[in-house]
Every structure is written in structure tokens, then in C-alpha cells.
Amino acid sequence: MTRAEQEPGDRPQAPVDPEPVVHVLWLNGGLGCDGESVALTAATQPSIEEIVLGGLPGLPRIAMHWPFLDFECGPDSGADSFIEWWHKADRGELDPFVLVVEGSVPDETNKTEGYWCGFGTDPGTGQPVTTSEWLDRLAPKATAVLAVGTCAGYGGIHAMAGNPTGAMGVPDYLGWDWKSKDGIPIVVVPGCPVQPDNLSETILHLLYQVAGRAPAIDLDEALRPRWLFETTVHEGCDRAGYYEQDEFAERHGSPKCLVKLGCWGQVVKCNVPKRGWINGIGGCPNVGGICIACTMPGFPDKFMPFMEHPAGGNTPAPVRAVSGTAIRVLREIRVAR
Ligand code: SF4
Ligand code: SF4
């Protein structure tokens, strides 16, 4: 009934409670390069605009507190007090919220003074709040924790041997068996940087899950969404036919398999050759770049040196030579007919 249709004396109807807003707190104060934030601006399936503006059916209303979106606001000043949302969450005034972590978490206990990285300041002390302290404060109150990019997932570049920060991923910091107060495990979407649609699709699924409209995300042993990371790069690579025929590129610019130039695709879980990078275009080996295993725990140390034929993980050369030659000859006969 509209106001115009109301009879005098009609009691006004109580407003229906709006659906609670799901807040998304994006903590990009870890050790990282903001690559995941940049990647998200390129997502199309779905786009971040569709998520933020509620352009998808059944999506809960969300409020995104993300430095890339609130570009007018520094952590402590600007058009609104951006960091106040973090303090609200810390005081228990924000529920539900999803905590997104970008960048690896340094070990702030491994030195006698200073800090490795932080995000905003504590109004009580005027001192920076370190990234690990935000995790200590907010993870117990979050509905879900999403670690985006290989740095936040597994430590990444900053966890390389010789780095003094003691950097680690969120599961190493909170514990691999950690669950939120709502029973949701840490979700990791790795990549250096993450593939844009892998990230936006996982955010979307998680928001549906938080709203009770989707089942729990099925995660693999490295806490990655299984539907995105269950196949290897090699299984989706445009060049796999050449591998099968024992034909290998000796230099860049060749359409043949890149394994002898250092491609790790056979043992790496990643859907990028299938999915492409933006709108289906691109995808590391498909466009001439070796797979350097950037979605994997242990990256990069475990997969170095790059640009060299990976040791192990390949079909033994004599077996491949025999089977590859046979396949190539049979294909040539078939094509010729
Ligand atoms: S380029 Fe890499 S992923 Fe592609 S077929 Fe060769 S080894 Fe496999
Ligand atoms: S194909 Fe390899 S290098 Fe490329 S995004 Fe996937 S894991 Fe990273």
C-alpha cells in the first residue's frame, strides 16, 4: 500500500528489516605489491562492479572497504575515516564481515625494535597497527577469512630464503586447520598475481555462502577452491599436443612445448591456460611464457632456477621419445588420408 492509498487512521506498516549488509574488509597491509587488487579491477566473470552494485541475483547487500575503491581515503584521513571500519570490527560492532588479506604476514617477533608492515594507526597510542595484530584482532570475529594471492596464501616472494621478515601465508599464521567462528576454513586463491576471474568468482561464492545461499566451498589440501585448481597447467595447455608428440621448443617464439625452456606446467595446479587471463585471452604457456608455478605452496624457491628444464615430474625421456614418435607418425598418417 502506498501512502496515497492509506485511509486516515490506518496504522503505518512497520518497515521490513532489510537484509544485513555483509561488510568486506580488505586488508592490503601485508607484504605484497597490490597485484591482487589490480587484478580484481580486470575481472569480468563476474566483474567487481557487478558484485559491489548488487547486480547478481541473490547476492547479499555488501559494503566493500577496499583501498582501491575508496581511493579518496587514506587509512587515517580523506572523505571518510576509512580505518574506522576496522576499529568497528575490532570492537565487535560489525557483523557479518569477511576479512580479505592481501600480502604475506611478517613475523613481528623476530627483532628487537621497529615493525615490518602495518595498516593505519591505533587511536589510543598513535602507533601503527601491524598487519599481524590486525589478524590477531579481527580473525576471531570474522565470518570468513579469504587469503588472496600466493603471498597471503603461502608467503610467496617474501618468504624466499634469506628474507629477514619471516614472512608467511595466512594459514601458516593462523593454522591450517583454523576455522572462523561460523566454522568456515581459510580460503586461499593463489597466483602471482591471482587470475582476476578466479578471485572475483571465489568472492562471489563466499558471499553466497555467508548469506546461506550456496554450499561451503570445496577446498583442496592447499585450501584452494577445488573447482578452480583441480587440474594441472599441462592438462589445459594449448601446447600439450606437441609434448605428446615429443616436439619441444629450443628457443622462445616457437609454438611447441616449452618444457625444455623451463615450463613446470606438468606438476602445477592452475586453470590459467584454460581460462585465459582477461576475457579468455592469454594464459602463460598458451602465449609463450613458461609456467613458473606461481600458484603453488613453496613458490618460488621450490621451483627455481627458472628457465631450466625442470628436474623430475616429466615422463622419462626414452619413454616419451618412443611414445611421442609413434603418436606423431600415426597422426601424420591420419592427417594425410
Ligand atoms: S608448455 Fe608446459 S604446460 Fe604446455 S605442454 Fe609443455 S610442459 Fe605442458
Ligand atoms: S600457468 Fe603457471 S605461471 Fe601462469 S598463472 Fe598458472 S601457475 Fe602461474
PDB file of C-alpha atoms in Angstrom, residues 121-251:
ATOM      1  CA  THR A 121      47.258   3.620  13.491  1.00  0.00           C
ATOM      2  CA  ASP A 122      45.910   2.826  16.919  1.00  0.00           C
ATOM      3  CA  PRO A 123      43.969   5.898  18.126  1.00  0.00           C
ATOM      4  CA  GLY A 124      44.975   5.137  21.704  1.00  0.00           C
ATOM      5  CA  THR A 125      48.729   5.045  21.144  1.00  0.00           C
ATOM      6  CA  GLY A 126      49.145   6.825  17.807  1.00  0.00           C
ATOM      7  CA  GLN A 127      51.351   3.907  16.793  1.00  0.00           C
ATOM      8  CA  PRO A 128      50.948   1.814  13.632  1.00  0.00           C
ATOM      9  CA  VAL A 129      48.812  -1.323  13.952  1.00  0.00           C
ATOM     10  CA  THR A 130      50.843  -4.115  12.427  1.00  0.00           C
ATOM     11  CA  THR A 131      49.342  -6.498   9.906  1.00  0.00           C
ATOM     12  CA  SER A 132      49.745  -9.448  12.240  1.00  0.00           C
ATOM     13  CA  GLU A 133      47.999  -7.509  15.023  1.00  0.00           C
ATOM     14  CA  TRP A 134      45.011  -6.865  12.732  1.00  0.00           C
ATOM     15  CA  LEU A 135      44.862 -10.592  12.094  1.00  0.00           C
ATOM     16  CA  ASP A 136      45.003 -11.295  15.833  1.00  0.00           C
ATOM     17  CA  ARG A 137      42.214  -8.802  16.463  1.00  0.00           C
ATOM     18  CA  LEU A 138      39.880  -9.474  13.539  1.00  0.00           C
ATOM     19  CA  ALA A 139      40.220 -13.143  12.571  1.00  0.00           C
ATOM     20  CA  PRO A 140      38.325 -14.366  15.672  1.00  0.00           C
ATOM     21  CA  LYS A 141      35.411 -12.029  14.836  1.00  0.00           C
ATOM     22  CA  ALA A 142      35.296 -12.573  11.058  1.00  0.00           C
ATOM     23  CA  THR A 143      32.634 -14.711   9.410  1.00  0.00           C
ATOM     24  CA  ALA A 144      35.253 -15.856   6.891  1.00  0.00           C
ATOM     25  CA  VAL A 145      38.897 -15.164   6.033  1.00  0.00           C
ATOM     26  CA  LEU A 146      39.994 -15.059   2.409  1.00  0.00           C
ATOM     27  CA  ALA A 147      43.724 -15.032   1.604  1.00  0.00           C
ATOM     28  CA  VAL A 148      44.253 -13.639  -1.888  1.00  0.00           C
ATOM     29  CA  GLY A 149      47.396 -14.167  -3.924  1.00  0.00           C
ATOM     30  CA  THR A 150      50.298 -16.503  -3.242  1.00  0.00           C
ATOM     31  CA  CYS A 151      51.890 -14.095  -0.727  1.00  0.00           C
ATOM     32  CA  ALA A 152      48.835 -14.169   1.549  1.00  0.00           C
ATOM     33  CA  GLY A 153      48.286 -17.861   0.817  1.00  0.00           C
ATOM     34  CA  TYR A 154      51.740 -19.335   1.265  1.00  0.00           C
ATOM     35  CA  GLY A 155      54.269 -16.497   1.823  1.00  0.00           C
ATOM     36  CA  GLY A 156      55.267 -16.154  -1.833  1.00  0.00           C
ATOM     37  CA  ILE A 157      58.184 -13.985  -2.911  1.00  0.00           C
ATOM     38  CA  HIS A 158      58.652 -12.519   0.589  1.00  0.00           C
ATOM     39  CA  ALA A 159      59.130 -15.954   2.114  1.00  0.00           C
ATOM     40  CA  MET A 160      62.134 -16.747  -0.092  1.00  0.00           C
ATOM     41  CA  ALA A 161      65.283 -17.973   1.618  1.00  0.00           C
ATOM     42  CA  GLY A 162      67.279 -15.073   3.006  1.00  0.00           C
ATOM     43  CA  ASN A 163      64.335 -12.722   3.566  1.00  0.00           C
ATOM     44  CA  PRO A 164      64.681 -11.296   7.091  1.00  0.00           C
ATOM     45  CA  THR A 165      60.943 -10.695   7.652  1.00  0.00           C
ATOM     46  CA  GLY A 166      59.983 -14.285   8.452  1.00  0.00           C
ATOM     47  CA  ALA A 167      57.074 -13.791   6.025  1.00  0.00           C
ATOM     48  CA  MET A 168      54.394 -16.461   5.886  1.00  0.00           C
ATOM     49  CA  GLY A 169      50.934 -17.040   4.496  1.00  0.00           C
ATOM     50  CA  VAL A 170      47.714 -16.661   6.491  1.00  0.00           C
ATOM     51  CA  PRO A 171      47.319 -20.456   7.034  1.00  0.00           C
ATOM     52  CA  ASP A 172      50.845 -20.632   8.479  1.00  0.00           C
ATOM     53  CA  TYR A 173      49.997 -17.706  10.756  1.00  0.00           C
ATOM     54  CA  LEU A 174      46.516 -18.748  11.927  1.00  0.00           C
ATOM     55  CA  GLY A 175      46.947 -22.506  11.467  1.00  0.00           C
ATOM     56  CA  TRP A 176      45.994 -24.730   8.536  1.00  0.00           C
ATOM     57  CA  ASP A 177      43.048 -26.172  10.464  1.00  0.00           C
ATOM     58  CA  TRP A 178      41.804 -22.747  11.575  1.00  0.00           C
ATOM     59  CA  LYS A 179      38.088 -22.134  11.200  1.00  0.00           C
ATOM     60  CA  SER A 180      36.116 -18.931  11.632  1.00  0.00           C
ATOM     61  CA  LYS A 181      33.523 -18.503  14.379  1.00  0.00           C
ATOM     62  CA  ASP A 182      30.995 -19.657  11.741  1.00  0.00           C
ATOM     63  CA  GLY A 183      33.022 -22.787  11.011  1.00  0.00           C
ATOM     64  CA  ILE A 184      34.433 -21.654   7.656  1.00  0.00           C
ATOM     65  CA  PRO A 185      38.078 -22.600   6.901  1.00  0.00           C
ATOM     66  CA  ILE A 186      40.551 -20.117   5.409  1.00  0.00           C
ATOM     67  CA  VAL A 187      40.023 -19.904   1.655  1.00  0.00           C
ATOM     68  CA  VAL A 188      43.138 -19.286  -0.449  1.00  0.00           C
ATOM     69  CA  VAL A 189      43.059 -18.040  -4.050  1.00  0.00           C
ATOM     70  CA  PRO A 190      46.732 -18.175  -5.071  1.00  0.00           C
ATOM     71  CA  GLY A 191      48.546 -16.713  -8.060  1.00  0.00           C
ATOM     72  CA  CYS A 192      51.297 -14.165  -8.501  1.00  0.00           C
ATOM     73  CA  PRO A 193      49.196 -12.281  -9.247  1.00  0.00           C
ATOM     74  CA  VAL A 194      45.897 -14.094  -8.967  1.00  0.00           C
ATOM     75  CA  GLN A 195      43.890 -14.695 -12.143  1.00  0.00           C
ATOM     76  CA  PRO A 196      41.202 -11.964 -11.996  1.00  0.00           C
ATOM     77  CA  ASP A 197      38.107 -14.136 -12.500  1.00  0.00           C
ATOM     78  CA  ASN A 198      39.378 -16.836 -10.123  1.00  0.00           C
ATOM     79  CA  LEU A 199      39.364 -14.141  -7.450  1.00  0.00           C
ATOM     80  CA  SER A 200      36.027 -12.498  -8.283  1.00  0.00           C
ATOM     81  CA  GLU A 201      34.304 -15.880  -8.667  1.00  0.00           C
ATOM     82  CA  THR A 202      35.588 -17.039  -5.268  1.00  0.00           C
ATOM     83  CA  ILE A 203      34.493 -13.777  -3.604  1.00  0.00           C
ATOM     84  CA  LEU A 204      31.062 -14.252  -5.165  1.00  0.00           C
ATOM     85  CA  HIS A 205      30.782 -17.858  -3.975  1.00  0.00           C
ATOM     86  CA  LEU A 206      31.922 -16.903  -0.480  1.00  0.00           C
ATOM     87  CA  LEU A 207      29.345 -14.105  -0.278  1.00  0.00           C
ATOM     88  CA  TYR A 208      26.594 -16.521  -1.345  1.00  0.00           C
ATOM     89  CA  GLN A 209      27.884 -18.979   1.250  1.00  0.00           C
ATOM     90  CA  VAL A 210      27.866 -16.340   4.012  1.00  0.00           C
ATOM     91  CA  ALA A 211      24.289 -15.460   3.002  1.00  0.00           C
ATOM     92  CA  GLY A 212      23.301 -19.143   3.273  1.00  0.00           C
ATOM     93  CA  ARG A 213      22.598 -19.445  -0.459  1.00  0.00           C
ATOM     94  CA  ALA A 214      25.487 -21.669  -1.511  1.00  0.00           C
ATOM     95  CA  PRO A 215      27.196 -24.748  -0.078  1.00  0.00           C
ATOM     96  CA  ALA A 216      30.626 -24.493   1.517  1.00  0.00           C
ATOM     97  CA  ILE A 217      33.458 -24.044  -0.938  1.00  0.00           C
ATOM     98  CA  ASP A 218      35.119 -27.381  -1.607  1.00  0.00           C
ATOM     99  CA  LEU A 219      38.813 -26.838  -0.840  1.00  0.00           C
ATOM    100  CA  ASP A 220      41.868 -28.907  -1.754  1.00  0.00           C
ATOM    101  CA  GLU A 221      44.788 -29.729   0.551  1.00  0.00           C
ATOM    102  CA  ALA A 222      46.303 -26.267  -0.075  1.00  0.00           C
ATOM    103  CA  LEU A 223      42.947 -24.587   0.821  1.00  0.00           C
ATOM    104  CA  ARG A 224      42.323 -23.619  -2.836  1.00  0.00           C
ATOM    105  CA  PRO A 225      38.802 -23.866  -4.332  1.00  0.00           C
ATOM    106  CA  ARG A 226      38.892 -27.304  -5.889  1.00  0.00           C
ATOM    107  CA  TRP A 227      36.850 -26.394  -8.945  1.00  0.00           C
ATOM    108  CA  LEU A 228      39.487 -23.829  -9.946  1.00  0.00           C
ATOM    109  CA  PHE A 229      42.671 -25.727  -9.069  1.00  0.00           C
ATOM    110  CA  GLU A 230      41.977 -29.400  -9.621  1.00  0.00           C
ATOM    111  CA  THR A 231      43.717 -29.754 -12.978  1.00  0.00           C
ATOM    112  CA  THR A 232      47.299 -29.084 -13.993  1.00  0.00           C
ATOM    113  CA  VAL A 233      48.518 -26.366 -16.332  1.00  0.00           C
ATOM    114  CA  HIS A 234      49.688 -29.144 -18.667  1.00  0.00           C
ATOM    115  CA  GLU A 235      46.183 -30.632 -18.895  1.00  0.00           C
ATOM    116  CA  GLY A 236      44.810 -27.319 -20.134  1.00  0.00           C
ATOM    117  CA  CYS A 237      47.738 -26.171 -22.259  1.00  0.00           C
ATOM    118  CA  ASP A 238      47.392 -25.475 -25.972  1.00  0.00           C
ATOM    119  CA  ARG A 239      50.889 -26.943 -26.440  1.00  0.00           C
ATOM    120  CA  ALA A 240      50.194 -30.316 -24.822  1.00  0.00           C
ATOM    121  CA  GLY A 241      49.788 -31.965 -28.252  1.00  0.00           C
ATOM    122  CA  TYR A 242      53.410 -31.079 -29.040  1.00  0.00           C
ATOM    123  CA  TYR A 243      54.558 -32.555 -25.725  1.00  0.00           C
ATOM    124  CA  GLU A 244      52.679 -35.735 -26.546  1.00  0.00           C
ATOM    125  CA  GLN A 245      54.480 -35.884 -29.908  1.00  0.00           C
ATOM    126  CA  ASP A 246      57.894 -35.276 -28.290  1.00  0.00           C
ATOM    127  CA  GLU A 247      58.319 -31.909 -30.010  1.00  0.00           C
ATOM    128  CA  PHE A 248      59.924 -29.178 -27.937  1.00  0.00           C
ATOM    129  CA  ALA A 249      60.779 -25.527 -28.397  1.00  0.00           C
ATOM    130  CA  GLU A 250      64.521 -24.867 -28.316  1.00  0.00           C
ATOM    131  CA  ARG A 251      64.025 -21.111 -28.173  1.00  0.00           C
TER     132      ARG A 251
END
